[in-house]
mmCIF file of C-alpha atoms and ligand atoms in Angstrom:
data_model
loop_
_atom_site.group_PDB
_atom_site.id
_atom_site.type_symbol
_atom_site.label_atom_id
_atom_site.label_comp_id
_atom_site.label_asym_id
_atom_site.label_seq_id
_atom_site.Cartn_x
_atom_site.Cartn_y
_atom_site.Cartn_z
ATOM 1 C CA UNK J 1 24.896 25.957 -10.229
ATOM 2 C CA UNK J 2 26.976 26.212 -13.428
ATOM 3 C CA UNK J 3 26.126 28.899 -16.056
ATOM 4 C CA UNK J 4 26.792 28.488 -19.238
ATOM 5 C CA UNK J 5 26.904 31.491 -21.667
ATOM 6 C CA UNK J 6 27.429 31.030 -25.462
ATOM 7 C CA UNK J 7 27.372 32.639 -28.922
ATOM 8 C CA UNK J 8 23.362 31.181 -30.007
ATOM 9 C CA UNK J 9 20.735 28.193 -28.988
ATOM 10 C CA UNK J 10 22.334 26.080 -31.695
ATOM 11 C CA UNK J 11 25.344 26.189 -29.227
ATOM 12 C CA UNK J 12 22.961 25.729 -25.312
ATOM 13 C CA UNK J 13 21.319 23.303 -28.158
ATOM 14 C CA UNK J 14 25.197 21.140 -28.853
ATOM 15 C CA UNK J 15 26.007 20.870 -24.733
ATOM 16 C CA UNK J 16 22.603 19.659 -23.254
ATOM 17 C CA UNK J 17 21.752 17.181 -26.643
ATOM 18 C CA UNK J 18 25.595 15.332 -25.666
ATOM 19 C CA UNK J 19 25.003 15.084 -22.071
ATOM 20 C CA UNK J 20 21.727 13.277 -23.132
ATOM 21 C CA UNK J 21 24.009 11.213 -25.690
ATOM 22 C CA UNK J 22 26.171 10.561 -23.042
ATOM 23 C CA UNK J 23 23.320 8.860 -20.687
ATOM 24 C CA UNK J 24 21.982 6.868 -23.251
ATOM 25 C CA UNK J 25 24.734 5.837 -23.983
ATOM 26 C CA UNK J 26 25.764 4.191 -20.918
ATOM 27 C CA UNK J 27 21.791 3.987 -19.582
ATOM 28 C CA UNK J 28 19.525 2.676 -22.812
ATOM 29 C CA UNK J 29 17.298 2.617 -20.253
ATOM 30 C CA UNK J 30 17.471 6.610 -19.040
ATOM 31 C CA UNK J 31 14.724 9.285 -18.038
ATOM 32 C CA UNK J 32 14.453 12.116 -19.983
ATOM 33 C CA UNK J 33 12.459 14.709 -18.086
ATOM 34 C CA UNK J 34 11.010 17.309 -21.601
ATOM 35 C CA UNK J 35 9.944 20.627 -21.565
ATOM 36 C CA UNK J 36 7.881 22.133 -24.588
ATOM 37 C CA UNK J 37 7.977 25.627 -26.084
ATOM 38 C CA UNK J 38 10.008 26.675 -28.639
ATOM 39 C CA UNK J 39 13.509 27.231 -26.437
ATOM 40 C CA UNK J 40 14.449 23.259 -26.368
ATOM 41 C CA UNK J 41 13.873 22.809 -30.589
ATOM 42 C CA UNK J 42 17.108 23.683 -32.260
ATOM 43 C CA UNK J 43 18.548 20.661 -28.570
ATOM 44 C CA UNK J 44 14.884 18.100 -30.483
ATOM 45 C CA UNK J 45 16.152 18.797 -33.808
ATOM 46 C CA UNK J 46 19.545 17.935 -33.303
ATOM 47 C CA UNK J 47 19.039 14.790 -30.952
ATOM 48 C CA UNK J 48 17.243 14.021 -34.584
ATOM 49 C CA UNK J 49 19.657 14.287 -36.445
ATOM 50 C CA UNK J 50 22.236 12.865 -34.040
ATOM 51 C CA UNK J 51 20.099 9.488 -34.173
ATOM 52 C CA UNK J 52 20.437 9.587 -37.760
ATOM 53 C CA UNK J 53 24.083 9.705 -37.678
ATOM 54 C CA UNK J 54 24.942 7.082 -34.695
ATOM 55 C CA UNK J 55 23.386 3.660 -35.934
ATOM 56 C CA UNK J 56 24.660 2.610 -32.231
ATOM 57 C CA UNK J 57 22.485 4.748 -31.045
ATOM 58 C CA UNK J 58 18.950 3.628 -29.303
ATOM 59 C CA UNK J 59 16.047 5.476 -27.445
ATOM 60 C CA UNK J 60 13.182 1.949 -27.843
ATOM 61 C CA UNK J 61 14.325 1.467 -24.371
ATOM 62 C CA UNK J 62 13.979 5.203 -23.179
ATOM 63 C CA UNK J 63 11.349 7.063 -21.536
ATOM 64 C CA UNK J 64 10.330 10.301 -21.693
ATOM 65 C CA UNK J 65 8.275 12.140 -19.111
ATOM 66 C CA UNK J 66 6.262 16.033 -19.432
ATOM 67 C CA UNK J 67 6.246 18.363 -17.172
ATOM 68 C CA UNK J 68 2.430 19.445 -17.436
ATOM 69 C CA UNK J 69 -0.234 19.735 -19.287
ATOM 70 C CA UNK J 70 -3.381 22.087 -20.413
ATOM 71 C CA UNK J 71 -6.723 20.771 -18.506
ATOM 72 C CA UNK J 72 -9.017 19.782 -21.013
ATOM 73 C CA UNK J 73 -6.968 18.886 -23.797
ATOM 74 C CA UNK J 74 -6.989 15.745 -24.866
ATOM 75 C CA UNK J 75 -3.910 13.488 -25.744
ATOM 76 C CA UNK J 76 -5.245 13.847 -30.113
ATOM 77 C CA UNK J 77 -6.164 17.532 -29.153
ATOM 78 C CA UNK J 78 -2.660 19.254 -31.518
ATOM 79 C CA UNK J 79 -1.641 21.391 -28.620
ATOM 80 C CA UNK J 80 -1.692 18.351 -25.964
ATOM 81 C CA UNK J 81 1.739 18.896 -24.788
ATOM 82 C CA UNK J 82 1.872 14.718 -25.244
ATOM 83 C CA UNK J 83 1.266 15.167 -28.564
ATOM 84 C CA UNK J 84 3.519 18.620 -29.245
ATOM 85 C CA UNK J 85 5.944 16.009 -27.948
ATOM 86 C CA UNK J 86 5.923 13.216 -30.128
ATOM 87 C CA UNK J 87 5.529 15.199 -32.974
ATOM 88 C CA UNK J 88 8.842 17.352 -32.192
ATOM 89 C CA UNK J 89 10.782 14.907 -30.895
ATOM 90 C CA UNK J 90 9.631 10.872 -29.003
ATOM 91 C CA UNK J 91 8.152 9.592 -32.530
ATOM 92 C CA UNK J 92 11.781 11.296 -34.879
ATOM 93 C CA UNK J 93 14.152 9.132 -31.701
ATOM 94 C CA UNK J 94 11.727 6.097 -31.951
ATOM 95 C CA UNK J 95 10.643 6.113 -27.968
ATOM 96 C CA UNK J 96 7.302 4.320 -28.283
ATOM 97 C CA UNK J 97 4.262 5.988 -27.557
ATOM 98 C CA UNK J 98 3.486 3.977 -24.083
ATOM 99 C CA UNK J 99 6.965 5.183 -22.844
ATOM 100 C CA UNK J 100 5.677 9.149 -23.054
ATOM 101 C CA UNK J 101 4.476 9.617 -19.868
ATOM 102 C CA UNK J 102 2.505 12.839 -19.403
ATOM 103 C CA UNK J 103 -0.213 14.410 -17.223
ATOM 104 C CA UNK J 104 -3.548 13.467 -18.581
ATOM 105 C CA UNK J 105 -5.233 16.781 -18.392
ATOM 106 C CA UNK J 106 -9.103 15.593 -18.931
ATOM 107 C CA UNK J 107 -8.790 13.034 -16.502
ATOM 108 C CA UNK J 108 -11.862 12.727 -14.884
ATOM 109 C CA UNK J 109 -10.481 13.215 -11.155
ATOM 110 C CA UNK J 110 -8.560 15.803 -11.510
ATOM 111 C CA UNK J 111 -7.639 16.641 -8.212
ATOM 112 C CA UNK J 112 -5.570 13.249 -7.947
ATOM 113 C CA UNK J 113 -4.158 12.970 -10.472
ATOM 114 C CA UNK J 114 -1.214 15.069 -10.132
ATOM 115 C CA UNK J 115 -0.917 11.675 -7.630
ATOM 116 C CA UNK J 116 -0.930 9.249 -9.995
ATOM 117 C CA UNK J 117 1.370 10.782 -12.508
ATOM 118 C CA UNK J 118 3.300 11.121 -9.558
ATOM 119 C CA UNK J 119 2.906 7.817 -9.021
ATOM 120 C CA UNK J 120 3.605 7.066 -12.664
ATOM 121 C CA UNK J 121 6.865 8.702 -12.389
ATOM 122 C CA UNK J 122 8.685 6.644 -9.701
ATOM 123 C CA UNK J 123 7.214 3.386 -11.580
ATOM 124 C CA UNK J 124 10.181 4.534 -14.066
ATOM 125 C CA UNK J 125 12.353 5.704 -11.151
ATOM 126 C CA UNK J 126 13.164 9.588 -11.549
ATOM 127 C CA UNK J 127 14.141 11.990 -14.136
ATOM 128 C CA UNK J 128 17.883 11.367 -15.085
ATOM 129 C CA UNK J 129 17.909 14.502 -17.040
ATOM 130 C CA UNK J 130 15.393 16.852 -17.047
ATOM 131 C CA UNK J 131 14.971 19.781 -19.447
ATOM 132 C CA UNK J 132 13.731 23.075 -18.575
ATOM 133 C CA UNK J 133 12.785 25.824 -20.041
ATOM 134 C CA UNK J 134 12.467 29.378 -18.138
ATOM 135 C CA UNK J 135 9.418 31.640 -18.786
ATOM 136 C CA UNK J 136 9.260 35.199 -19.539
ATOM 137 C CA UNK J 137 7.603 36.013 -15.530
ATOM 138 C CA UNK J 138 10.428 32.927 -14.126
ATOM 139 C CA UNK J 139 7.820 29.648 -14.396
ATOM 140 C CA UNK J 140 9.299 26.700 -14.411
ATOM 141 C CA UNK J 141 7.316 24.503 -16.534
ATOM 142 C CA UNK J 142 3.798 26.169 -15.144
ATOM 143 C CA UNK J 143 4.651 26.622 -11.214
ATOM 144 C CA UNK J 144 3.176 30.713 -12.405
ATOM 145 C CA UNK J 145 4.897 33.211 -9.336
ATOM 146 C CA UNK J 146 3.907 32.253 -5.801
ATOM 147 C CA UNK J 147 4.067 28.431 -6.417
ATOM 148 C CA UNK J 148 5.607 26.643 -3.122
ATOM 149 C CA UNK J 149 8.971 25.649 -3.704
ATOM 150 C CA UNK J 150 7.952 22.447 -2.430
ATOM 151 C CA UNK J 151 5.294 22.175 -4.623
ATOM 152 C CA UNK J 152 3.668 17.862 -6.449
ATOM 153 C CA UNK J 153 2.064 18.107 -9.450
ATOM 154 C CA UNK J 154 -1.757 19.618 -9.079
ATOM 155 C CA UNK J 155 -3.539 21.766 -10.922
ATOM 156 C CA UNK J 156 -2.436 25.700 -11.162
ATOM 157 C CA UNK J 157 -4.328 28.198 -12.952
ATOM 158 C CA UNK J 158 -1.776 29.655 -16.038
ATOM 159 C CA UNK J 159 -1.553 33.855 -15.130
ATOM 160 C CA UNK J 160 -3.117 36.152 -18.195
ATOM 161 C CA UNK J 161 0.730 36.798 -19.388
ATOM 162 C CA UNK J 162 0.970 33.259 -19.541
ATOM 163 C CA UNK J 163 -2.012 32.792 -21.531
ATOM 164 C CA UNK J 164 -0.213 35.473 -23.639
ATOM 165 C CA UNK J 165 2.948 33.834 -24.219
ATOM 166 C CA UNK J 166 1.806 31.044 -25.263
ATOM 167 C CA UNK J 167 -0.992 31.982 -27.527
ATOM 168 C CA UNK J 168 1.045 32.126 -31.134
ATOM 169 C CA UNK J 169 0.619 28.310 -30.236
ATOM 170 C CA UNK J 170 -3.399 28.521 -30.749
ATOM 171 C CA UNK J 171 -3.975 31.414 -32.905
ATOM 172 C CA UNK J 172 -6.050 33.065 -30.509
ATOM 173 C CA UNK J 173 -5.574 33.665 -26.501
ATOM 174 C CA UNK J 174 -8.855 33.405 -26.141
ATOM 175 C CA UNK J 175 -8.176 29.072 -27.241
ATOM 176 C CA UNK J 176 -4.985 29.189 -24.402
ATOM 177 C CA UNK J 177 -6.407 26.644 -21.474
ATOM 178 C CA UNK J 178 -6.753 28.675 -18.623
ATOM 179 C CA UNK J 179 -6.035 25.005 -16.383
ATOM 180 C CA UNK J 180 -3.144 23.093 -16.044
ATOM 181 C CA UNK J 181 -1.725 20.355 -14.391
ATOM 182 C CA UNK J 182 2.076 20.701 -13.525
ATOM 183 C CA UNK J 183 4.837 18.991 -12.218
ATOM 184 C CA UNK J 184 5.409 21.151 -8.718
ATOM 185 C CA UNK J 185 8.315 22.176 -7.529
ATOM 186 C CA UNK J 186 9.495 19.945 -5.373
ATOM 187 C CA UNK J 187 9.221 17.273 -8.046
ATOM 188 C CA UNK J 188 11.566 18.762 -10.423
ATOM 189 C CA UNK J 189 13.953 18.857 -7.474
ATOM 190 C CA UNK J 190 13.989 15.338 -7.198
ATOM 191 C CA UNK J 191 15.792 15.177 -10.836
ATOM 192 C CA UNK J 192 18.815 13.926 -11.413
ATOM 193 C CA UNK J 193 20.464 16.976 -13.248
ATOM 194 C CA UNK J 194 18.398 20.017 -14.689
ATOM 195 C CA UNK J 195 19.457 22.048 -17.487
ATOM 196 C CA UNK J 196 17.937 24.857 -18.506
ATOM 197 C CA UNK J 197 17.876 26.386 -21.761
ATOM 198 C CA UNK J 198 17.023 30.014 -22.493
ATOM 199 C CA UNK J 199 17.282 32.654 -25.296
ATOM 200 C CA UNK J 200 17.243 35.520 -26.369
ATOM 201 C CA UNK J 201 16.491 39.520 -24.420
ATOM 202 C CA UNK J 202 12.706 38.471 -23.437
ATOM 203 C CA UNK J 203 13.838 35.423 -20.748
ATOM 204 C CA UNK J 204 16.631 37.851 -19.719
ATOM 205 C CA UNK J 205 15.666 39.940 -16.995
ATOM 206 C CA UNK J 206 13.771 36.195 -15.611
ATOM 207 C CA UNK J 207 17.308 34.562 -15.905
ATOM 208 C CA UNK J 208 18.654 37.454 -14.058
ATOM 209 C CA UNK J 209 16.212 36.832 -10.820
ATOM 210 C CA UNK J 210 16.750 33.018 -11.590
ATOM 211 C CA UNK J 211 20.418 33.446 -11.073
ATOM 212 C CA UNK J 212 21.588 35.639 -9.225
ATOM 213 C CA UNK J 213 18.141 36.540 -7.612
ATOM 214 C CA UNK J 214 17.183 35.582 -3.661
ATOM 215 C CA UNK J 215 15.006 32.518 -4.205
ATOM 216 C CA UNK J 216 11.919 33.411 -3.814
ATOM 217 C CA UNK J 217 8.013 31.729 -4.955
ATOM 218 C CA UNK J 218 8.401 35.274 -6.973
ATOM 219 C CA UNK J 219 9.926 33.898 -9.171
ATOM 220 C CA UNK J 220 10.086 29.984 -8.801
ATOM 221 C CA UNK J 221 13.204 29.325 -11.397
ATOM 222 C CA UNK J 222 15.223 30.199 -8.601
ATOM 223 C CA UNK J 223 14.429 27.390 -6.899
ATOM 224 C CA UNK J 224 17.068 25.500 -8.899
ATOM 225 C CA UNK J 225 19.849 27.285 -6.898
ATOM 226 C CA UNK J 226 18.033 25.001 -4.353
ATOM 227 C CA UNK J 227 19.592 21.582 -6.168
ATOM 228 C CA UNK J 228 22.735 20.233 -6.337
ATOM 229 C CA UNK J 229 23.733 19.941 -10.126
ATOM 230 C CA UNK J 230 21.909 22.674 -11.968
ATOM 231 C CA UNK J 231 23.843 23.242 -15.801
ATOM 232 C CA UNK J 232 21.865 26.826 -16.904
ATOM 233 C CA UNK J 233 22.706 27.102 -20.955
ATOM 234 C CA UNK J 234 22.112 30.769 -22.535
ATOM 235 C CA UNK J 235 22.609 32.658 -25.107
ATOM 236 C CA UNK J 236 24.798 36.451 -25.402
ATOM 237 C CA UNK J 237 20.782 37.339 -25.126
ATOM 238 C CA UNK J 238 19.707 35.394 -21.935
ATOM 239 C CA UNK J 239 22.781 36.215 -20.059
ATOM 240 C CA UNK J 240 22.855 40.152 -21.444
ATOM 241 C CA UNK J 241 21.220 41.427 -17.535
ATOM 242 C CA UNK J 242 24.063 38.907 -15.869
ATOM 243 C CA UNK J 243 26.152 40.288 -13.585
ATOM 244 C CA UNK J 244 28.696 37.790 -12.816
ATOM 245 C CA UNK J 245 28.892 36.898 -16.793
ATOM 246 C CA UNK J 246 32.602 37.156 -17.039
ATOM 247 C CA UNK J 247 33.062 35.168 -14.602
ATOM 248 C CA UNK J 248 30.687 32.031 -15.851
ATOM 249 C CA UNK J 249 32.728 32.824 -19.257
ATOM 250 C CA UNK J 250 35.800 32.015 -17.921
ATOM 251 C CA UNK J 251 35.127 29.323 -15.914
ATOM 252 C CA UNK J 252 33.224 27.679 -18.889
ATOM 253 C CA UNK J 253 36.228 29.218 -20.578
ATOM 254 C CA UNK J 254 39.255 26.845 -18.510
ATOM 255 C CA UNK J 255 36.789 23.490 -17.278
ATOM 256 C CA UNK J 256 38.873 20.460 -17.501
ATOM 257 C CA UNK J 257 37.727 19.190 -20.889
ATOM 258 C CA UNK J 258 37.018 15.981 -19.219
ATOM 259 C CA UNK J 259 34.763 17.069 -16.656
ATOM 260 C CA UNK J 260 31.249 17.257 -18.960
ATOM 261 C CA UNK J 261 28.050 19.327 -17.259
HETATM 262 C C1 GLP O 1 5.592 27.471 -21.238
HETATM 263 C C2 GLP O 1 5.518 26.113 -20.277
HETATM 264 C C3 GLP O 1 7.407 25.817 -19.627
HETATM 265 C C4 GLP O 1 8.137 26.269 -21.511
HETATM 266 C C5 GLP O 1 7.526 28.411 -21.480
HETATM 267 C C6 GLP O 1 8.723 28.737 -21.646
HETATM 268 O O1 GLP O 1 4.295 27.540 -20.479
HETATM 269 N N1 GLP O 1 4.986 25.826 -19.605
HETATM 270 O O2 GLP O 1 7.849 24.778 -19.596
HETATM 271 O O3 GLP O 1 9.744 27.092 -20.400
HETATM 272 O O4 GLP O 1 6.376 27.930 -21.202
HETATM 273 O O5 GLP O 1 8.455 28.532 -23.837
HETATM 274 P P1 GLP O 1 9.568 29.393 -24.179
HETATM 275 O O6 GLP O 1 9.361 28.437 -24.119
HETATM 276 O O7 GLP O 1 7.873 28.750 -25.733
HETATM 277 O O8 GLP O 1 9.184 30.639 -24.425
#
């Protein structure tokens, strides 16, 4: 796991965007795992700027796969994660709608929707780079504390805290669905490169638990410690509780320029 501490979330966005652009240049049909929430917004804005300033960069053959979706919200619902990612990212990058994949929160057979989605992920060849945020309780995608570390895409019930955290997108906590479909932690671990972004003091404890705490289902994001290629990009505030921050800064400062993340 490489932990990178930078002054601002814009600096983190720059590093992640460079890795994604390099991937798309070398593999035009790359599969990009995307996250919703506020954290990746600076990255998405930076990617959109990059697409406009580099005529040789095309996302026309890229697939975007979502981590999760609310149960009961159709693809046209403005708060569905599918509609959100189209609006925040994929439409502006020129990724065709049929190459944007998400669990279907209105599937008739919700019990088997996870399996269908897993088959779809396999059919596109698996995820090359997966962008991740982290919940204030340490959740990854919608894998709440207690989620099996080997879980697959399935139905989950949100905690009251996550519903409150996400109420700002809905205007009223009562409108936040109780149930979701989410890639499991085992599913997420199959992506070839995981990039976790976190910013702000509200994420500092979760980041500390995930990066320096024990591997435990009580902090689902600690499962990242199990993956061979993880980059954790933190702004100063999100990194404020890390006990080995000095070492992470030292390794970044002395990293060979050719190495990349
Ligand atoms: C949601 C999403 C996660 C996201 C997390 C943090 O619950 N399902 O994928 O990482 O919240 O969101 P934010 O970045 O808005 O803090």
